[in-house]
């Protein structure tokens, strides 16, 4: 039930890209009774004729924290004009983050992706929306790997429709058509459907949004056959075999992880398989052999797996503080310094889950001894593929209170 006479700090009014003609009597009343207004410079040009005498306007620009402080210093209600729906990747969310105690009342308009769907009579019940505006590719990479059928993208001048199309073609996501809306709601509105080849060479207005529509289902399989990977010096032995690879990833418990490190990635098979199975995690792949950088990139593109961060260099010489703390680590190589590596990783995150595959007894014994010294619980699974030597998949994590009690 709406509380009577509820105090409101911010009235958020959504508008399109043309001078608004849709405002209700209630919205016009809010505008007429206010003194302080805020929005982008473009918003001001659209609404300035509606503002009352004596108004004061605050541009939304620069430091958002400084802007929030300025709002608070007014000690008065404020009307904020925002594009479309203020809570759809919009300024309303910024206000909630910076001024969590403030009271809002919103008068939303259609967001740009809704408008684009309506222009082409597209059912958007299953629409998955992401933004790359001022952000990394991660959210878009995730929905690509997940094979979403209908994807809406809010762009910026760098991650434009052209750049999106180029990235999709680079990683083999060629099952989509691209629908681009430019200057939606204005006199210069243009919408059009493009193939990815067309879009990567097309110039678009800065104000645009994108719908990606899959023309066919994305094929998915659990486990990539070993022979399909590009290999290091064509050496078939230099890859974690598929059954071992899948068992290794299962041991890592990545369904609960945010960040995974693959140390000594070689072909990148474990990092790629992990990213395909858990596309929302951060994957950092580390390797000292220079040849492997091109190999993992080739394999990532071959198997449509964007978003793996590649770090070249010796693990023991890298500044690892600059990277997200891992929840799980696969030790694919250690250069004969396994004990030192385990202790460094444990220091980075005492709650880490470590997995290492051992062929030699010395590797098994070192992993077992050091893990026990660090009071980690240990599990071991032995597997053998074809005529290869048996491999022990060892995993270790910190003992829980319950396990200590037992």
Coordinates of C-alpha atoms in Angstrom, one line a residue:
X1 CA 0.0 0.0 0.0
X2 CA 1.4 3.4 -0.9
X3 CA 2.1 5.5 2.1
X4 CA 0.1 8.8 2.2
X5 CA 2.1 12.1 2.1
X6 CA 5.4 10.1 1.7
X7 CA 8.4 12.4 1.5
X8 CA 10.2 12.2 -1.9
X9 CA 13.8 13.4 -2.4
X10 CA 14.0 12.7 -6.1
X11 CA 11.4 12.6 -8.9
X12 CA 12.9 10.6 -11.8
X13 CA 11.3 11.4 -15.1
X14 CA 12.1 9.2 -18.1
X15 CA 12.2 10.8 -21.6
X16 CA 13.1 9.7 -25.1
X17 CA 15.2 11.5 -27.7
X18 CA 12.5 13.9 -28.8
X19 CA 10.8 16.8 -27.0
X20 CA 8.4 15.0 -24.7
X21 CA 4.7 15.1 -25.5
X22 CA 3.6 12.2 -23.4
X23 CA 3.8 13.7 -19.9
X24 CA 0.7 13.2 -17.7
X25 CA -0.9 16.0 -15.7
X26 CA 0.8 14.5 -12.6
X27 CA 4.3 14.8 -14.2
X28 CA 3.6 18.3 -15.4
X29 CA 2.5 19.2 -11.9
X30 CA 5.7 17.9 -10.5
X31 CA 7.8 19.9 -13.0
X32 CA 5.7 23.1 -12.4
X33 CA 6.1 23.0 -8.6
X34 CA 9.9 22.2 -8.6
X35 CA 12.8 24.6 -8.5
X36 CA 15.8 22.3 -8.9
X37 CA 16.3 20.1 -12.0
X38 CA 19.1 17.9 -13.2
X39 CA 19.9 15.8 -16.3
X40 CA 22.3 15.6 -19.2
X41 CA 22.9 18.5 -21.6
X42 CA 20.9 16.7 -24.2
X43 CA 18.0 16.3 -21.7
X44 CA 18.0 20.0 -21.0
X45 CA 17.6 20.9 -24.6
X46 CA 14.5 18.6 -24.8
X47 CA 12.7 19.9 -21.7
X48 CA 13.9 23.5 -21.2
X49 CA 10.6 24.9 -22.5
X50 CA 8.7 23.1 -19.8
X51 CA 10.7 24.4 -16.9
X52 CA 9.1 27.0 -14.6
X53 CA 10.5 30.5 -14.0
X54 CA 13.4 30.7 -11.6
X55 CA 14.5 27.1 -12.2
X56 CA 18.1 25.9 -11.4
X57 CA 19.6 23.2 -13.6
X58 CA 22.5 20.9 -12.6
X59 CA 24.2 19.0 -15.4
X60 CA 24.9 15.3 -14.9
X61 CA 28.6 15.2 -15.6
X62 CA 32.0 14.6 -14.1
X63 CA 32.4 12.9 -10.7
X64 CA 29.2 11.2 -9.6
X65 CA 30.1 11.4 -6.0
X66 CA 30.6 15.1 -6.3
X67 CA 27.3 15.4 -8.0
X68 CA 25.6 13.4 -5.2
X69 CA 27.2 15.8 -2.7
X70 CA 25.8 18.8 -4.6
X71 CA 22.4 17.2 -4.6
X72 CA 22.5 16.8 -0.9
X73 CA 23.6 20.3 -0.3
X74 CA 20.4 21.6 -1.8
X75 CA 18.3 20.2 1.0
X76 CA 15.3 20.3 -1.3
X77 CA 13.4 18.0 -3.7
X78 CA 15.0 17.5 -7.1
X79 CA 13.6 16.5 -10.4
X80 CA 16.0 14.4 -12.5
X81 CA 15.4 13.7 -16.2
X82 CA 16.9 10.5 -17.4
X83 CA 16.8 8.5 -20.7
X84 CA 14.0 5.9 -20.9
X85 CA 13.6 3.9 -17.7
X86 CA 15.7 5.4 -14.9
X87 CA 16.3 2.0 -13.4
X88 CA 17.3 0.2 -16.6
X89 CA 21.1 0.6 -16.5
X90 CA 20.1 4.2 -15.7
X91 CA 20.8 7.1 -13.4
X92 CA 18.3 5.9 -10.9
X93 CA 20.6 3.0 -10.0
X94 CA 23.5 5.5 -9.6
X95 CA 21.4 7.5 -7.2
X96 CA 20.5 4.4 -5.2
X97 CA 24.2 3.5 -4.9
X98 CA 25.4 6.9 -3.9
X99 CA 22.5 8.0 -1.8
X100 CA 20.9 4.8 -0.5
X101 CA 18.7 6.5 2.0
X102 CA 17.0 8.9 -0.5
X103 CA 13.4 8.4 -1.4
X104 CA 12.5 8.2 -5.1
X105 CA 9.4 8.4 -7.2
X106 CA 9.8 7.3 -10.9
X107 CA 7.9 8.2 -14.0
X108 CA 9.5 5.8 -16.5
X109 CA 9.4 5.9 -20.3
X110 CA 10.3 3.0 -22.7
X111 CA 13.9 2.1 -22.6
X112 CA 15.7 2.1 -26.0
X113 CA 15.7 -1.7 -26.4
X114 CA 11.9 -1.8 -25.8
X115 CA 11.4 0.9 -28.4
X116 CA 13.6 -1.1 -30.9
X117 CA 11.6 -4.3 -30.3
X118 CA 8.3 -2.4 -30.9
X119 CA 9.6 -0.8 -34.1
X120 CA 10.1 -4.3 -35.5
X121 CA 7.2 -6.1 -33.7
X122 CA 9.7 -8.4 -31.8
X123 CA 8.5 -10.5 -28.9
X124 CA 10.9 -9.6 -26.1
X125 CA 9.7 -12.0 -23.5
X126 CA 13.0 -13.8 -23.7
X127 CA 15.2 -10.7 -24.2
X128 CA 18.5 -10.8 -22.2
X129 CA 19.8 -7.3 -21.8
X130 CA 23.4 -6.3 -21.2
X131 CA 25.4 -3.1 -21.3
X132 CA 29.0 -2.6 -22.6
X133 CA 28.6 1.2 -22.1
X134 CA 31.8 2.1 -20.3
X135 CA 32.4 -1.5 -19.2
X136 CA 34.3 -4.6 -20.3
X137 CA 33.1 -7.2 -22.7
X138 CA 32.4 -9.7 -19.9
X139 CA 28.6 -9.5 -19.7
X140 CA 28.3 -9.8 -23.5
X141 CA 30.8 -12.6 -23.7
X142 CA 28.8 -14.5 -21.1
X143 CA 25.5 -14.4 -22.9
X144 CA 27.2 -15.4 -26.2
X145 CA 28.8 -18.5 -24.6
X146 CA 25.4 -19.3 -22.9
X147 CA 23.8 -19.2 -26.4
X148 CA 21.0 -16.7 -25.6
X149 CA 18.6 -16.4 -28.5
X150 CA 17.7 -12.7 -28.2
X151 CA 20.3 -10.3 -26.8
X152 CA 19.9 -6.5 -26.3
X153 CA 23.0 -4.5 -26.0
X154 CA 23.6 -0.9 -24.8
X155 CA 26.7 0.4 -26.6
X156 CA 29.1 3.2 -26.4
X157 CA 31.5 4.9 -28.8
X158 CA 34.2 2.3 -28.4
X159 CA 32.1 -0.9 -28.1
X160 CA 29.9 0.1 -31.0
X161 CA 27.8 -2.1 -33.3
X162 CA 30.9 -2.4 -35.6
X163 CA 33.1 -3.5 -32.7
X164 CA 30.5 -5.9 -31.5
X165 CA 30.1 -7.5 -35.0
X166 CA 33.9 -7.8 -35.3
X167 CA 34.2 -9.5 -31.9
X168 CA 31.4 -11.9 -32.8
X169 CA 33.0 -12.9 -36.1
X170 CA 36.4 -13.3 -34.4
X171 CA 34.9 -15.8 -31.9
X172 CA 32.6 -17.6 -34.4
X173 CA 29.2 -16.3 -33.1
X174 CA 28.0 -16.0 -36.7
X175 CA 24.5 -17.4 -36.0
X176 CA 23.1 -13.9 -35.2
X177 CA 21.6 -11.1 -37.2
X178 CA 22.1 -7.6 -35.9
X179 CA 19.3 -5.1 -35.6
X180 CA 20.5 -1.5 -34.9
X181 CA 18.4 1.4 -33.7
X182 CA 19.9 4.9 -34.1
X183 CA 18.5 8.1 -32.5
X184 CA 15.4 6.3 -31.5
X185 CA 12.4 8.5 -31.0
X186 CA 13.9 11.5 -32.7
X187 CA 13.4 13.0 -36.2
X188 CA 16.6 11.3 -37.3
X189 CA 15.6 7.8 -36.2
X190 CA 17.0 5.0 -38.3
X191 CA 16.6 1.2 -37.7
X192 CA 18.0 -1.6 -39.8
X193 CA 18.8 -5.3 -39.9
X194 CA 22.4 -6.2 -40.9
X195 CA 24.4 -9.4 -41.3
X196 CA 27.5 -9.3 -39.1
X197 CA 29.7 -8.9 -42.2
X198 CA 27.7 -5.8 -43.1
X199 CA 27.6 -4.4 -39.6
X200 CA 31.4 -4.6 -39.1
X201 CA 31.9 -2.2 -42.0
X202 CA 29.0 0.1 -41.3
X203 CA 29.1 3.5 -39.6
X204 CA 26.4 4.2 -37.0
X205 CA 25.2 7.2 -35.0
X206 CA 26.7 7.5 -31.5
X207 CA 23.2 7.2 -30.0
X208 CA 22.4 3.6 -30.8
X209 CA 21.4 0.2 -29.3
X210 CA 21.6 -3.3 -30.7
X211 CA 19.4 -6.4 -30.8
X212 CA 21.1 -9.7 -31.7
X213 CA 18.7 -12.3 -33.0
X214 CA 19.9 -15.9 -33.4
X215 CA 18.9 -17.6 -36.6
X216 CA 19.8 -21.0 -35.4
X217 CA 20.5 -22.8 -32.1
X218 CA 24.1 -22.8 -30.9
X219 CA 25.5 -26.3 -30.9
X220 CA 26.8 -27.3 -27.5
X221 CA 28.7 -30.3 -26.3
X222 CA 30.2 -31.4 -23.0
X223 CA 33.9 -31.9 -23.6
X224 CA 35.9 -30.8 -26.6
X225 CA 37.7 -33.7 -28.4
X226 CA 41.5 -33.5 -27.9
X227 CA 42.3 -33.7 -31.6
X228 CA 40.4 -30.5 -32.4
X229 CA 42.8 -28.3 -30.3
X230 CA 45.8 -26.5 -31.8
X231 CA 48.7 -28.1 -30.0
X232 CA 52.2 -27.0 -28.8
X233 CA 54.6 -28.1 -31.5
X234 CA 51.9 -30.7 -32.6
X235 CA 52.7 -32.7 -29.5
X236 CA 49.6 -34.7 -28.7
X237 CA 50.9 -35.5 -25.2
X238 CA 51.0 -31.7 -24.3
X239 CA 47.3 -31.4 -23.5
X240 CA 45.2 -32.5 -20.6
X241 CA 43.1 -35.3 -22.1
X242 CA 39.3 -34.7 -22.2
X243 CA 38.2 -37.2 -19.5
X244 CA 41.0 -35.9 -17.2
X245 CA 40.1 -32.3 -18.1
X246 CA 36.5 -32.7 -17.2
X247 CA 37.3 -34.5 -14.0
X248 CA 39.8 -31.8 -13.1
X249 CA 37.1 -29.1 -13.6
X250 CA 34.6 -31.0 -11.5
X251 CA 37.2 -31.2 -8.7
X252 CA 37.7 -27.4 -8.8
X253 CA 34.0 -26.8 -7.8
X254 CA 33.8 -23.7 -10.1
X255 CA 30.0 -23.5 -9.7
X256 CA 30.8 -21.6 -6.5
X257 CA 33.7 -19.6 -7.8
X258 CA 34.1 -16.1 -9.1
X259 CA 37.7 -16.3 -10.3
X260 CA 39.7 -19.3 -11.6
X261 CA 43.4 -19.4 -12.5
X262 CA 44.9 -21.9 -14.9
X263 CA 48.7 -21.9 -14.2
X264 CA 50.8 -23.4 -17.0
X265 CA 47.9 -23.4 -19.5
X266 CA 49.9 -24.7 -22.6
X267 CA 47.1 -25.1 -25.1
X268 CA 44.5 -23.5 -22.9
X269 CA 42.3 -26.6 -22.9
X270 CA 41.4 -26.4 -19.2
X271 CA 40.8 -22.7 -19.2
X272 CA 38.7 -22.9 -22.3
X273 CA 36.6 -25.8 -21.1
X274 CA 36.1 -24.1 -17.7
X275 CA 35.0 -20.9 -19.3
X276 CA 32.5 -22.7 -21.6
X277 CA 31.1 -24.6 -18.7
X278 CA 31.0 -21.6 -16.3
X279 CA 30.9 -18.6 -18.5
X280 CA 30.2 -16.1 -15.7
X281 CA 33.5 -16.7 -13.9
X282 CA 36.7 -14.7 -14.4
X283 CA 39.4 -16.9 -16.0
X284 CA 43.1 -16.0 -15.8
X285 CA 45.4 -18.2 -17.8
X286 CA 49.1 -18.0 -16.9
X287 CA 52.0 -19.4 -19.0
X288 CA 55.7 -18.7 -19.4
X289 CA 56.2 -20.3 -22.8
X290 CA 55.8 -17.6 -25.4
X291 CA 54.6 -20.0 -28.1
X292 CA 51.5 -20.8 -26.0
X293 CA 50.1 -17.3 -26.2
X294 CA 49.1 -17.6 -29.8
X295 CA 48.0 -21.2 -29.3
X296 CA 45.4 -20.4 -26.5
X297 CA 44.1 -17.4 -28.5
X298 CA 43.7 -19.6 -31.6
X299 CA 41.9 -22.3 -29.5
X300 CA 39.7 -19.7 -27.8
X301 CA 38.5 -18.4 -31.2
X302 CA 38.1 -21.9 -32.6
X303 CA 35.8 -22.9 -29.7
X304 CA 34.0 -19.6 -29.4
X305 CA 35.3 -18.8 -25.9
X306 CA 36.0 -15.1 -25.5
X307 CA 36.8 -13.4 -22.2
X308 CA 39.9 -15.5 -21.0
X309 CA 42.6 -13.1 -19.7
X310 CA 46.0 -14.3 -20.7
X311 CA 49.0 -13.5 -18.5
X312 CA 52.4 -14.4 -19.9
X313 CA 55.5 -14.8 -17.7
X314 CA 57.0 -16.9 -14.9
X315 CA 54.4 -17.3 -12.1
X316 CA 57.1 -16.7 -9.5
X317 CA 58.1 -13.4 -11.1
X318 CA 54.7 -11.9 -11.7
X319 CA 52.9 -9.3 -9.7
X320 CA 49.8 -11.2 -8.9
X321 CA 48.3 -8.6 -6.6
X322 CA 47.0 -6.8 -9.7
X323 CA 44.6 -9.6 -10.5
X324 CA 41.4 -10.9 -9.0
X325 CA 42.0 -13.3 -6.1
X326 CA 41.2 -16.9 -7.3
X327 CA 38.7 -19.2 -5.7
X328 CA 40.1 -22.1 -7.6
X329 CA 43.4 -22.9 -9.2
X330 CA 44.6 -25.6 -11.5
X331 CA 48.3 -26.2 -11.3
X332 CA 49.1 -27.4 -14.8
X333 CA 52.8 -26.6 -14.4
X334 CA 55.1 -25.6 -11.6
X335 CA 58.6 -25.7 -12.9
X336 CA 59.8 -28.1 -10.2
X337 CA 58.7 -25.6 -7.5
X338 CA 55.3 -27.1 -6.5
X339 CA 55.7 -26.6 -2.8
X340 CA 56.6 -22.9 -3.2
X341 CA 53.6 -22.4 -5.6
X342 CA 51.1 -24.0 -3.2
X343 CA 52.3 -21.9 -0.3
X344 CA 52.1 -18.7 -2.4
X345 CA 48.6 -19.5 -3.5
X346 CA 47.5 -20.4 0.0
X347 CA 48.8 -17.1 1.2
X348 CA 46.8 -15.3 -1.6
X349 CA 43.6 -17.0 -0.5
X350 CA 43.6 -19.4 2.5
X351 CA 40.1 -20.7 1.4
X352 CA 41.4 -21.5 -2.1
X353 CA 40.6 -24.8 -3.9
X354 CA 43.7 -26.3 -5.5
X355 CA 43.8 -29.0 -8.1
X356 CA 47.0 -30.7 -9.5
X357 CA 47.3 -33.7 -11.7
X358 CA 50.2 -36.0 -10.9
X359 CA 51.9 -38.7 -13.0
X360 CA 55.1 -38.8 -10.9
X361 CA 55.1 -40.0 -7.3
X362 CA 57.2 -37.1 -6.3
X363 CA 54.5 -34.6 -7.4
X364 CA 51.9 -36.6 -5.5
X365 CA 54.0 -36.8 -2.4
X366 CA 54.8 -33.1 -2.4
X367 CA 51.2 -32.0 -2.9
X368 CA 50.0 -34.4 -0.2
X369 CA 52.7 -33.3 2.3
X370 CA 52.3 -29.5 1.8
X371 CA 48.5 -29.6 1.8
X372 CA 48.6 -31.5 5.1
X373 CA 51.0 -29.0 6.6
X374 CA 48.6 -26.3 5.6
X375 CA 45.7 -28.2 7.3
X376 CA 43.9 -28.7 4.0
X377 CA 41.6 -31.6 3.3
X378 CA 42.7 -33.7 0.3
X379 CA 40.9 -35.8 -2.2
X380 CA 42.5 -38.0 -4.9
X381 CA 41.0 -39.7 -8.0
X382 CA 43.1 -41.9 -10.2
X383 CA 42.3 -42.2 -13.9
X384 CA 43.9 -43.6 -17.0
X385 CA 43.1 -42.9 -20.7
X386 CA 44.1 -45.4 -23.4
X387 CA 47.7 -46.5 -23.0
X388 CA 48.8 -43.3 -21.1
X389 CA 50.2 -43.5 -17.6
X390 CA 47.7 -43.3 -14.7
X391 CA 47.1 -39.8 -13.5
X392 CA 46.1 -38.9 -9.9
X393 CA 43.8 -35.9 -9.8
X394 CA 44.5 -34.3 -6.4
X395 CA 42.4 -31.5 -4.9
X396 CA 42.9 -29.7 -1.6
X397 CA 41.0 -27.1 0.3
X398 CA 41.0 -25.7 3.8
X399 CA 39.4 -27.9 6.4
X400 CA 36.0 -26.7 7.6
X401 CA 35.1 -26.6 11.3
X402 CA 33.0 -29.7 10.9
X403 CA 35.9 -31.6 9.3
X404 CA 38.2 -30.4 12.0
X405 CA 35.8 -31.6 14.7
X406 CA 35.5 -35.0 13.1

